[in-house]
mmCIF file of C-alpha atoms in Angstrom:
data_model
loop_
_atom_site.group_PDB
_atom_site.id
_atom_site.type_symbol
_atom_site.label_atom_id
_atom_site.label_comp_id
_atom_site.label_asym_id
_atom_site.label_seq_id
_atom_site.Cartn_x
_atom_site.Cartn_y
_atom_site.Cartn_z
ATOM 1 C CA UNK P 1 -35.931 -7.514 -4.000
ATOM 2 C CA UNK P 2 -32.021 -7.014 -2.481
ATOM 3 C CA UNK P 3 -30.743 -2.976 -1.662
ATOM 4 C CA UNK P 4 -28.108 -1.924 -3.851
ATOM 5 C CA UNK P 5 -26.054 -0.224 -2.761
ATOM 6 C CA UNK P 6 -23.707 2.365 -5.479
ATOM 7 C CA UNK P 7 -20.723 3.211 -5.072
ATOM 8 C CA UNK P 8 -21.309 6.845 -5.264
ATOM 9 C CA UNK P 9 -23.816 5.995 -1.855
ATOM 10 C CA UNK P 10 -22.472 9.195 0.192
ATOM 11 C CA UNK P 11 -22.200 6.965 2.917
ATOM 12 C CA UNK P 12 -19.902 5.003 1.856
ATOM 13 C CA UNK P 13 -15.623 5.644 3.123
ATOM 14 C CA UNK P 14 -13.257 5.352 0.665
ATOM 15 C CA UNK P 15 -9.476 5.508 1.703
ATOM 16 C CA UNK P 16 -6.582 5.031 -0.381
ATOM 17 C CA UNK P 17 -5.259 6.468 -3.824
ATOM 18 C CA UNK P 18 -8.443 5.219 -5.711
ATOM 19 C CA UNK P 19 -9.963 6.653 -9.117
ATOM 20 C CA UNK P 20 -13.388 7.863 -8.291
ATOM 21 C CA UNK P 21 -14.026 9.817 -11.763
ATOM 22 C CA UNK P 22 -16.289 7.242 -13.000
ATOM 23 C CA UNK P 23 -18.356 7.375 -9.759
ATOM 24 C CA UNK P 24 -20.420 4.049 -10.544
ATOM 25 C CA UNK P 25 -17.292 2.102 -11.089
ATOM 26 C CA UNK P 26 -14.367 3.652 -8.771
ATOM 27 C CA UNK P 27 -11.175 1.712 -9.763
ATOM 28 C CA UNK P 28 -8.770 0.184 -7.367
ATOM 29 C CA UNK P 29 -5.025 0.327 -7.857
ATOM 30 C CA UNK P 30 -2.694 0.524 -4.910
ATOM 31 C CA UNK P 31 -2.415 -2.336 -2.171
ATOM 32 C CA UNK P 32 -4.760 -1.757 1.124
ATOM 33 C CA UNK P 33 -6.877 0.588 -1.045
ATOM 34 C CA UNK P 34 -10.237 -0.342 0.491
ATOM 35 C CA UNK P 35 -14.336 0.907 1.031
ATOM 36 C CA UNK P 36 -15.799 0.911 4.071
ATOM 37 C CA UNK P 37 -19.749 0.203 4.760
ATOM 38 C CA UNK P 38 -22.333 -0.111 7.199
ATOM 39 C CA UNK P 39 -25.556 -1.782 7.348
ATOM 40 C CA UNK P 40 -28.427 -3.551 8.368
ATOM 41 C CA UNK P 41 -29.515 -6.972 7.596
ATOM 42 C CA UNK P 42 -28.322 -10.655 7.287
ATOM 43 C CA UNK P 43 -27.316 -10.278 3.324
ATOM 44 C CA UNK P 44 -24.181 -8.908 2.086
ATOM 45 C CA UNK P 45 -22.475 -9.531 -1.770
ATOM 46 C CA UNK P 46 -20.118 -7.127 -3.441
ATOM 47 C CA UNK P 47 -20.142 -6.984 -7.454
ATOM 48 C CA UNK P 48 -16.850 -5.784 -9.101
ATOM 49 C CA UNK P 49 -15.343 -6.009 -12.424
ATOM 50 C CA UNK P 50 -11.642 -7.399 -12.412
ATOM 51 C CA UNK P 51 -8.382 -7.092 -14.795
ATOM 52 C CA UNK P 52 -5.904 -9.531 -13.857
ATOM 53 C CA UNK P 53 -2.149 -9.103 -14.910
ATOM 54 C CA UNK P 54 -0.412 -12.331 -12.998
ATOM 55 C CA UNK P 55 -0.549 -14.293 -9.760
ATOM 56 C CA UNK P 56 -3.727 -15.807 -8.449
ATOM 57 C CA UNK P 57 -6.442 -12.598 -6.828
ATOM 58 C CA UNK P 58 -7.713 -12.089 -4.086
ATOM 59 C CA UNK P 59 -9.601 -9.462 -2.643
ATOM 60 C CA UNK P 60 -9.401 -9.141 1.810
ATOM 61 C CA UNK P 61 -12.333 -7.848 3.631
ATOM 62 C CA UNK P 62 -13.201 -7.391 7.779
ATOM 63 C CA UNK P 63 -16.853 -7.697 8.568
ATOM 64 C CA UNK P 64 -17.868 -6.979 12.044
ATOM 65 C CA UNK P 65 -14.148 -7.827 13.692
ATOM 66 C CA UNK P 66 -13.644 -11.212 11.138
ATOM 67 C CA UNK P 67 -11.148 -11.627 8.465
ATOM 68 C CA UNK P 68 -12.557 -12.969 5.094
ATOM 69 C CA UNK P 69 -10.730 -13.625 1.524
ATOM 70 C CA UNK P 70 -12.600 -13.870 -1.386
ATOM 71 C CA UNK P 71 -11.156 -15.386 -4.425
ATOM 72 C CA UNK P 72 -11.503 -13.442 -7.899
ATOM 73 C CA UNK P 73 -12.123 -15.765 -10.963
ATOM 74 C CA UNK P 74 -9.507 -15.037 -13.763
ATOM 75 C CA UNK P 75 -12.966 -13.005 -16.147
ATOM 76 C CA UNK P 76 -13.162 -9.294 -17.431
ATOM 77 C CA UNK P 77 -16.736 -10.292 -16.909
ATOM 78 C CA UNK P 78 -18.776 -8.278 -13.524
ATOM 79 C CA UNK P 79 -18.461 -11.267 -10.944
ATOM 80 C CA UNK P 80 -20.915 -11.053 -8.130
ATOM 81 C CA UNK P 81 -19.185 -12.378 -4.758
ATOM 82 C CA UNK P 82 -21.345 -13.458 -1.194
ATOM 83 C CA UNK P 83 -19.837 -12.336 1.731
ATOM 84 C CA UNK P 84 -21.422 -14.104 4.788
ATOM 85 C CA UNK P 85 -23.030 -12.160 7.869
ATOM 86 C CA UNK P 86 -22.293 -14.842 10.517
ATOM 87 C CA UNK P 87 -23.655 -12.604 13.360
ATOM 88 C CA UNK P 88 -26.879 -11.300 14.057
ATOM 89 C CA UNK P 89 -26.547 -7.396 15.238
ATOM 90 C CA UNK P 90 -28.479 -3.935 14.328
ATOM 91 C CA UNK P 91 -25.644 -2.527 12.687
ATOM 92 C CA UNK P 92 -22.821 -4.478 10.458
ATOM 93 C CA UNK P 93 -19.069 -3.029 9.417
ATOM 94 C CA UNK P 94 -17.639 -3.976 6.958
ATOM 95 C CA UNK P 95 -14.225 -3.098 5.360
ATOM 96 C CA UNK P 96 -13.054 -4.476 1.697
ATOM 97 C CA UNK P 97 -9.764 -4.067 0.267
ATOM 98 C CA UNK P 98 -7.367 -4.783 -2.450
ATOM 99 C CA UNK P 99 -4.712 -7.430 -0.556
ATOM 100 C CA UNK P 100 -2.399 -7.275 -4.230
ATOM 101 C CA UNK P 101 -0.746 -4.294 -5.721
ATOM 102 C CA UNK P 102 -0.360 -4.477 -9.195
ATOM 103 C CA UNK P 103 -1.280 -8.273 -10.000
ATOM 104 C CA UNK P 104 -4.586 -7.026 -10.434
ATOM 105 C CA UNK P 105 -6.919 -3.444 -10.847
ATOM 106 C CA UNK P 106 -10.870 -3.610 -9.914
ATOM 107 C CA UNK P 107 -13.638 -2.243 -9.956
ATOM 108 C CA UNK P 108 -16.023 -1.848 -7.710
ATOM 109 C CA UNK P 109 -19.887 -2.020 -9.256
ATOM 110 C CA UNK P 110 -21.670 -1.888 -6.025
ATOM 111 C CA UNK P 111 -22.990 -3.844 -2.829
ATOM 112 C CA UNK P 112 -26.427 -6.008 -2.139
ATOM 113 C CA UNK P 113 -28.506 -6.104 0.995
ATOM 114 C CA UNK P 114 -31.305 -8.288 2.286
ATOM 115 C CA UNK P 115 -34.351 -6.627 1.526
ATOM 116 C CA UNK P 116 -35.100 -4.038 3.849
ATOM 117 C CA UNK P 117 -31.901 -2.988 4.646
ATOM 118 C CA UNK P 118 -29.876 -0.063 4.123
ATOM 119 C CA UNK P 119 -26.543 1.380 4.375
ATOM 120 C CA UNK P 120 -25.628 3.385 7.780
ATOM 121 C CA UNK P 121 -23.251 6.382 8.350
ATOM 122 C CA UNK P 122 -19.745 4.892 10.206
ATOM 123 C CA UNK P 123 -17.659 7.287 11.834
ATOM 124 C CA UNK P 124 -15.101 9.449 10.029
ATOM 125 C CA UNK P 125 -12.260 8.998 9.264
ATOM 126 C CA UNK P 126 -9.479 10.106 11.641
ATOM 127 C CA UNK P 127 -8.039 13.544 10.877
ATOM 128 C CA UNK P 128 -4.094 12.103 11.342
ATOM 129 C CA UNK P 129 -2.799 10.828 8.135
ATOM 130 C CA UNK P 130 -0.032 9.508 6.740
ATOM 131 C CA UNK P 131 1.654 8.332 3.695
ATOM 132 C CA UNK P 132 4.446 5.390 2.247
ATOM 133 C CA UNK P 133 5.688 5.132 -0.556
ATOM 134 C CA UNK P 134 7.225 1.876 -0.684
ATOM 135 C CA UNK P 135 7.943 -2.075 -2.538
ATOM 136 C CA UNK P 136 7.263 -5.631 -2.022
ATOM 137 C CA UNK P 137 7.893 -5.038 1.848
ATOM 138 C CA UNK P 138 4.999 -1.873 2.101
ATOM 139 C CA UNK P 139 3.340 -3.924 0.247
ATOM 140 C CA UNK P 140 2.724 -6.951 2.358
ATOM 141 C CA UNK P 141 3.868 -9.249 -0.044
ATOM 142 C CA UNK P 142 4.510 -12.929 1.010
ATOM 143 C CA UNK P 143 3.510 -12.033 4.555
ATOM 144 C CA UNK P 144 1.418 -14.393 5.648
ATOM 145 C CA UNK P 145 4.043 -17.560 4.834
ATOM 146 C CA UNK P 146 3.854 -17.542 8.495
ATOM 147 C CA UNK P 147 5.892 -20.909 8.222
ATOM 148 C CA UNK P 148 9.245 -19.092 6.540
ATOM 149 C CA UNK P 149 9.169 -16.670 9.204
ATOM 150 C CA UNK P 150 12.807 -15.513 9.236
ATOM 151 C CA UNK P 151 13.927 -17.692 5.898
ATOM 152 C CA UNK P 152 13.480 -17.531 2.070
ATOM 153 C CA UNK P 153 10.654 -17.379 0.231
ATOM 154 C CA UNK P 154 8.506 -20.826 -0.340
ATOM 155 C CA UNK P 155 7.951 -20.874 -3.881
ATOM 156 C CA UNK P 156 4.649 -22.566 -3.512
ATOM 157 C CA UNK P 157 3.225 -19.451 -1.125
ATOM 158 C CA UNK P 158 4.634 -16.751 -4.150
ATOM 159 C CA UNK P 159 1.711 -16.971 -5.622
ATOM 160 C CA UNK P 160 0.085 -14.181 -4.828
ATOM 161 C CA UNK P 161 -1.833 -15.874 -1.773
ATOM 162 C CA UNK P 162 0.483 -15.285 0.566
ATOM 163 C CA UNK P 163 0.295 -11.338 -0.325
ATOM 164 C CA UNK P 164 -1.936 -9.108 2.166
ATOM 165 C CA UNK P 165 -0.776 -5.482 2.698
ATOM 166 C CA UNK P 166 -3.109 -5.536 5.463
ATOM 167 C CA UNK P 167 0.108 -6.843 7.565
ATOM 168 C CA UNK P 168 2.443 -4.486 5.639
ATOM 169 C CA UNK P 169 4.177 -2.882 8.011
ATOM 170 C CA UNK P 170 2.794 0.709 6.706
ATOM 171 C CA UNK P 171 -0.690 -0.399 7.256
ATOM 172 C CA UNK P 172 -0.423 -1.879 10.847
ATOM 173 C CA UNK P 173 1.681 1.572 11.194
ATOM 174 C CA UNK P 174 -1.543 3.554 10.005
ATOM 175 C CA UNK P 175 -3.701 1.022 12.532
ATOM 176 C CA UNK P 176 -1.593 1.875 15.508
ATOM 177 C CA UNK P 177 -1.437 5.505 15.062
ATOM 178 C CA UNK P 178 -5.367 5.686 14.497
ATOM 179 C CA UNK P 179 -4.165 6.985 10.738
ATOM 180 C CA UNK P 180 -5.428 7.047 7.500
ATOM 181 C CA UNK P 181 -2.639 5.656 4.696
ATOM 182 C CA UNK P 182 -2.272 5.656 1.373
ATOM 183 C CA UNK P 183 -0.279 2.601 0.654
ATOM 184 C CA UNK P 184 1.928 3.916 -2.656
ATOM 185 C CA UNK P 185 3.866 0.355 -2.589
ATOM 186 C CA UNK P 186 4.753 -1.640 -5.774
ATOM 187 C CA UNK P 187 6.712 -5.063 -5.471
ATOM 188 C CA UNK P 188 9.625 -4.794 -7.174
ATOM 189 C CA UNK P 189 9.950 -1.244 -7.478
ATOM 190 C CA UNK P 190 13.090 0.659 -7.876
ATOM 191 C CA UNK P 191 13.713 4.299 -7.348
ATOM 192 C CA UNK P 192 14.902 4.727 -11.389
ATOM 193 C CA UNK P 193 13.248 3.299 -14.557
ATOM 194 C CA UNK P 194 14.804 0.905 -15.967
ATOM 195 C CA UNK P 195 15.942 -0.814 -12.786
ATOM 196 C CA UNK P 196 14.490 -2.892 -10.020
ATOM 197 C CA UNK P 197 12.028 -5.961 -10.781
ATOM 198 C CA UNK P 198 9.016 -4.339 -11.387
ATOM 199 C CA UNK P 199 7.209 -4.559 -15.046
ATOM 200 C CA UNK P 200 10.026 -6.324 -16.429
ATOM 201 C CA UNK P 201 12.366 -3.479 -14.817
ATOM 202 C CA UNK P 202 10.871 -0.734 -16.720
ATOM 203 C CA UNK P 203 8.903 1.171 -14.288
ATOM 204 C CA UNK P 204 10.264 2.481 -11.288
ATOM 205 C CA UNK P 205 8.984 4.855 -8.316
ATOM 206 C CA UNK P 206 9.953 7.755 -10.130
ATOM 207 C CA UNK P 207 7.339 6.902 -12.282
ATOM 208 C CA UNK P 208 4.741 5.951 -9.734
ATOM 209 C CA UNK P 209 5.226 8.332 -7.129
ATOM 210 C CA UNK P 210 2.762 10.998 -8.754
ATOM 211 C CA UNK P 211 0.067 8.803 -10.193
ATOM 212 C CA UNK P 212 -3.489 7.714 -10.101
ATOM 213 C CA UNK P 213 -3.114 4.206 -11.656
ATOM 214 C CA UNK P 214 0.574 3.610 -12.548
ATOM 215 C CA UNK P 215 -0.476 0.165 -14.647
ATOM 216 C CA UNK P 216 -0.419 0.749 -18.411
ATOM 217 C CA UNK P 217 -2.634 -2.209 -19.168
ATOM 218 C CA UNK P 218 -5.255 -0.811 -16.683
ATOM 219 C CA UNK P 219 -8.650 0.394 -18.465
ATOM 220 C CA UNK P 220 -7.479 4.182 -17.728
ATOM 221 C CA UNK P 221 -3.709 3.518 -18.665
ATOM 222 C CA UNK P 222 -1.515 5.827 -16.462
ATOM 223 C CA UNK P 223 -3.582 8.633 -14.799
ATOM 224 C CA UNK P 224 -1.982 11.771 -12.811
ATOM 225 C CA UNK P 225 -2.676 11.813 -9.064
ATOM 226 C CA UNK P 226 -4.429 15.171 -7.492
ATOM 227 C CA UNK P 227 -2.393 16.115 -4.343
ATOM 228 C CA UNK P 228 -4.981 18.543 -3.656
ATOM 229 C CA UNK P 229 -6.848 15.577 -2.577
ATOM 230 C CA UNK P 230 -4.892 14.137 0.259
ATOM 231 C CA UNK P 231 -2.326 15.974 2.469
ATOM 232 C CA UNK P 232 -0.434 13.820 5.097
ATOM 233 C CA UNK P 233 1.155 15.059 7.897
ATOM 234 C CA UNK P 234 3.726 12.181 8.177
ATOM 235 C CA UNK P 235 5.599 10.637 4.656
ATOM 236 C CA UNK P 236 7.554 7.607 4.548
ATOM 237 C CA UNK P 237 9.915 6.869 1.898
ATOM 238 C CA UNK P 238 10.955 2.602 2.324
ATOM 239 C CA UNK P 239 12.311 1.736 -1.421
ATOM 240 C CA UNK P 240 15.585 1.525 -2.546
ATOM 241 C CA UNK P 241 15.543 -2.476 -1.516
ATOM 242 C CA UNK P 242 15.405 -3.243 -5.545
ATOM 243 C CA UNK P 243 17.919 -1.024 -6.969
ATOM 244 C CA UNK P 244 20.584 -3.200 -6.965
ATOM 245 C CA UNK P 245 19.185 -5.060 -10.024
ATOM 246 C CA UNK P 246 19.921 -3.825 -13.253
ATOM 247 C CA UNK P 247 18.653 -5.879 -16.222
ATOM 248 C CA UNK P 248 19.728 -9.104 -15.385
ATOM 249 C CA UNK P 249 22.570 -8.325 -13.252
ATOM 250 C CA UNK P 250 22.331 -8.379 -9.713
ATOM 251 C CA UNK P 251 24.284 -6.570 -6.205
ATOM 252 C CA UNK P 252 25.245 -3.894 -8.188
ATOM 253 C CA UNK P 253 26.140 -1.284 -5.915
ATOM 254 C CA UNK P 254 25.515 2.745 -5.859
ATOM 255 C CA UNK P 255 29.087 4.128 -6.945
ATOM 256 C CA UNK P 256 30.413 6.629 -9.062
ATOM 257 C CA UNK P 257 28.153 8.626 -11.206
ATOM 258 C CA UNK P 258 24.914 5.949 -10.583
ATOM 259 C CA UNK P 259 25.579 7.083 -7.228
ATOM 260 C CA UNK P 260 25.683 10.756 -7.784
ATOM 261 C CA UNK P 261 22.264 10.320 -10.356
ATOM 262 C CA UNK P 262 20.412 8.228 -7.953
ATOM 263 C CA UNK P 263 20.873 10.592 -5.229
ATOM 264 C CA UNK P 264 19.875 13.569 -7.389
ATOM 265 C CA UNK P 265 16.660 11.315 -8.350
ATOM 266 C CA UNK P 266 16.119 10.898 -5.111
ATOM 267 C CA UNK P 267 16.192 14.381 -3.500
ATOM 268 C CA UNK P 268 13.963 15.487 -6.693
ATOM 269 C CA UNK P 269 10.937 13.167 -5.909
ATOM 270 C CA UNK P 270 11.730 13.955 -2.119
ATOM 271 C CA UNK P 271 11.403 17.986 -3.200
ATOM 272 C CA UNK P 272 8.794 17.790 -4.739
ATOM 273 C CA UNK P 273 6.689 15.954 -1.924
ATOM 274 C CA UNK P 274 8.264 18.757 0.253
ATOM 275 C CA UNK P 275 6.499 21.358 -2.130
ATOM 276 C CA UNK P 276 3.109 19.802 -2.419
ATOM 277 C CA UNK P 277 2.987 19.010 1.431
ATOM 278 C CA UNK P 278 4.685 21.744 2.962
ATOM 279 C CA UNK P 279 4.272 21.004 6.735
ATOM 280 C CA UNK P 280 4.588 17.361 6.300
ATOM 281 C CA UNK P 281 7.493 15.440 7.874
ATOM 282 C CA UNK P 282 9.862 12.876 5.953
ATOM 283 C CA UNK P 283 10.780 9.777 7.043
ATOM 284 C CA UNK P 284 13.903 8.075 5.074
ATOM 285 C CA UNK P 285 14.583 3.785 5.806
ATOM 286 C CA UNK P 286 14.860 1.008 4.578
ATOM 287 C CA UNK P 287 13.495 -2.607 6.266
ATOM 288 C CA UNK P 288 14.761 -5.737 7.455
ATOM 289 C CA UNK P 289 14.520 -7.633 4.554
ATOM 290 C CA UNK P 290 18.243 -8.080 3.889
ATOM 291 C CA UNK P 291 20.077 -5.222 1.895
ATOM 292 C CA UNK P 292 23.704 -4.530 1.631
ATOM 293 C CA UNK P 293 24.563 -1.724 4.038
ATOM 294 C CA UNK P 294 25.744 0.662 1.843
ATOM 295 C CA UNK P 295 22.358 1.365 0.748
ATOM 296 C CA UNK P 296 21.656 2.594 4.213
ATOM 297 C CA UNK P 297 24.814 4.855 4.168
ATOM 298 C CA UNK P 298 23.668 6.131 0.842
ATOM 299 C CA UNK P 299 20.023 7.466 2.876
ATOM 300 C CA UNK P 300 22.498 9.246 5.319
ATOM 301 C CA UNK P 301 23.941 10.892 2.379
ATOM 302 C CA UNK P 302 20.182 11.774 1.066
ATOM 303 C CA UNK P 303 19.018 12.873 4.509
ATOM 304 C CA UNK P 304 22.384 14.903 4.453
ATOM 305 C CA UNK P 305 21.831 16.881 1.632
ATOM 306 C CA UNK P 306 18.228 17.361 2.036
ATOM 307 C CA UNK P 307 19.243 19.869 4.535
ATOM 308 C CA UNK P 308 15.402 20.062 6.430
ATOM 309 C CA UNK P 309 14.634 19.301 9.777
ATOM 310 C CA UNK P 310 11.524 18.384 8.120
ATOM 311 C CA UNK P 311 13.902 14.909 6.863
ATOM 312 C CA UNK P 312 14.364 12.413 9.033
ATOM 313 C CA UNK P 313 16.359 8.933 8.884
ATOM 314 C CA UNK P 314 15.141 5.779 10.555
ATOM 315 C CA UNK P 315 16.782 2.690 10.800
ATOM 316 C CA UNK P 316 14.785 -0.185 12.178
ATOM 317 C CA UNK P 317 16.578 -2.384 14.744
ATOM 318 C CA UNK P 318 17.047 -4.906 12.334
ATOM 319 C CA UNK P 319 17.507 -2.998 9.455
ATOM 320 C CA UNK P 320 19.139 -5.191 6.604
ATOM 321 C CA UNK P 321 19.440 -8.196 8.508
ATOM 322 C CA UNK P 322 15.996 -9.457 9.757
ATOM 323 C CA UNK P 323 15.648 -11.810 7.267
ATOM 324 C CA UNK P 324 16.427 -13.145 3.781
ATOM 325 C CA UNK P 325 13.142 -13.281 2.500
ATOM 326 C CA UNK P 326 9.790 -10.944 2.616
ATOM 327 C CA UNK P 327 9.156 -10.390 6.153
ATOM 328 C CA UNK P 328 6.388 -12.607 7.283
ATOM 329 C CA UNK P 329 3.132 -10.746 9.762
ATOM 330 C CA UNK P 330 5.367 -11.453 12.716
ATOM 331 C CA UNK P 331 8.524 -8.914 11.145
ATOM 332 C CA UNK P 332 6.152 -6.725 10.110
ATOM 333 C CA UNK P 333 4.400 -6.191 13.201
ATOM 334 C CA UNK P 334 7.793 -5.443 14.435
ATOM 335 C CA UNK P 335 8.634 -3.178 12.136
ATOM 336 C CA UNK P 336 5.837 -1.173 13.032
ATOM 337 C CA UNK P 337 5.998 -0.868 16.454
ATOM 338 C CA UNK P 338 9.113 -0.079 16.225
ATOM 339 C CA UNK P 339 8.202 3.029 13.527
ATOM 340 C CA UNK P 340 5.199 4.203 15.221
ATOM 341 C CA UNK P 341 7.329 4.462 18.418
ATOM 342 C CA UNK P 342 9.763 6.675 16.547
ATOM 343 C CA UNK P 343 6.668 8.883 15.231
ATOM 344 C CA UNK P 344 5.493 9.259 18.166
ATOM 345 C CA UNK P 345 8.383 10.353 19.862
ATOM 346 C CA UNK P 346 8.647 13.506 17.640
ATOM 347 C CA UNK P 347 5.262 15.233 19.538
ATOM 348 C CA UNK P 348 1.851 15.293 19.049
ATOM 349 C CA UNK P 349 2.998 18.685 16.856
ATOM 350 C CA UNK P 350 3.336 16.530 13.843
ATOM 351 C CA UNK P 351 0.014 16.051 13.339
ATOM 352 C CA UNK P 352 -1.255 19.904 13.769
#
């Protein structure tokens, strides 16, 4: 007889924005969500219950140092899923986590052992933590087209496959700060409703900024996020690629009044992540994926009239003009070195 192992098993680490009020059954929403176990033994499965929306899934995990992908059938049925233990040690680590934003919401049902083992405490989590709230780019879509590096998309690797917000520049970011994240990035997302690419344009940050599950055909529908339960010391704010598309009509620019009620959109949601984390610090960009400039002089504007030290801008070296397509791992990667050097450079302070 296997060890299961619940999902409400104290030791297990959960990081992310994930919905833990149905403790047997936690549910999975945000890219680079993931679990975290350890244990004994030579077995390992993980059971989870999946809602697919589009693209093919995929679900990324790490065990003991070695990347893995396991592929999700297209069933609302529980699907059980081996994970193999290809080396023989007293104590196995294993991290699983959602690759896709919202192509897909999960659940997880629980983990299996050999018989005779058990789960193991892993060390905490570290106390610095940040935050992004970002698109397609935080998102790690397209990344691993390692092939296009610098070009368009392939339309063979937009799929979904490609996707892996592992790379995302937020994550590695997180990684090379020795951070916890949570990964608030949508592809396609606009700041406003009704623009950008995401859920047929409808559905913008503003309406995913404060939220638990922001996918109306998830089993919860849209839930309210606690901020009680997570308080980052460093926010990044990296959308405002997609919100030069406007129902079908692309490059349309911020002038005039869509300027003047984007900006006031903009400073709201920024307020009122000022209110609920008080000592946090703000960090406005955009990323390399190409953008026409005056989106960046717009930020200026937004940093402007924020009027807080606590607001920062950040351009990255390439802002803009890195490439035409989704930055590939290699773009990313330099995107975050580039960021973490800039957080960095403002103190260890930050993080008190």
């Amino acid at each position: 007889m296997r060890t299961w192992i619940s999902p409400a098993d104290p030791l297990l680490q959960y990081m992310g924005r994930i919905d833990r009020s149905q403790a047997e059954a936690p549910g999975f929403c945000y890219a680079g969500s993931q679990v975290r176990l350890g244990f004994t033994g030579d077995k390992l499965a993980v059971t989870v219950r999946n809602t697919r929306f589009y693209n093919r899934i995929q679900l990324g995990y790490w065990l003991d140092g070695r990347e893995g992908v396991l592929d999700l059938a297209d069933t609302p049925e529980p699907q059980r899923l081996e994970i193999p233990v290809l080396q023989s040690r007293p104590l196995h680590r294993l991290i699983l986590f959602k690759r896709q934003d919202a192509t897909h919401y999960f659940r997880l049902l629980g983990f299996e052992l050999a018989e005779g083992a058990c789960a193991c405490p892993l060390p905490p989590l570290p106390d610095r933590r940040i935050e992004c709230y970002g698109d397609s780019v935080s998102a790690g879509a397209i990344c691993e087209a390692y092939e296009a590096v610098g070009q368009t998309d392939p339309p063979e690797k937009c799929d979904g496959t490609a996707d892996n917000a592992w790379y995302s520049f937020s994550m590695q970011t997180a990684r090379l700060l020795e951070a916890q994240i949570h990964n608030i990035a949508q592809g396609g997302v606009a700041l406003l409703d009704h623009t950008g690419y995401y859920h047929d344009g409808q559905i913008g940050m503003e309406s995913v900024y404060d939220k638990l599950c922001y996918i109306p055909e998830a089993d919860t529908g849209v839930t309210s996020w606690d901020f009680s339960a997570y308080t980052p010391q460093v926010v990044i704010l990296a959308f405002g690629q997609n919100d030069h598309h406007i129902g079908d009509r692309d490059n349309i620019l911020l002038t005039g009044q869509r300027r003047t009620v984007w900006k006031k959109r903009y400073l709201e949601l920024l307020g009122d992540l000022m209110h609920r984390y008080p000592r946090a610090v703000f960090i406005l960009t955009l990323t390399v994926l190409q953008h026409d400039a005056d989106f960046e002089r717009v930020l200026d504007e937004v940093q402007e009239a924020a009027g807080s030290d606590r607001v920062l801008r950040y351009r990255f070296r390439r802002t803009g003009t890195g490439t035409p397509g989704h930055p590939r791992v290699p773009e990313q990667a330099e995107m975050a070195s580039e960021l973490t050097q800039f957080i960095l450079s403002l103190g260890d302070q930050i993080w008190a």
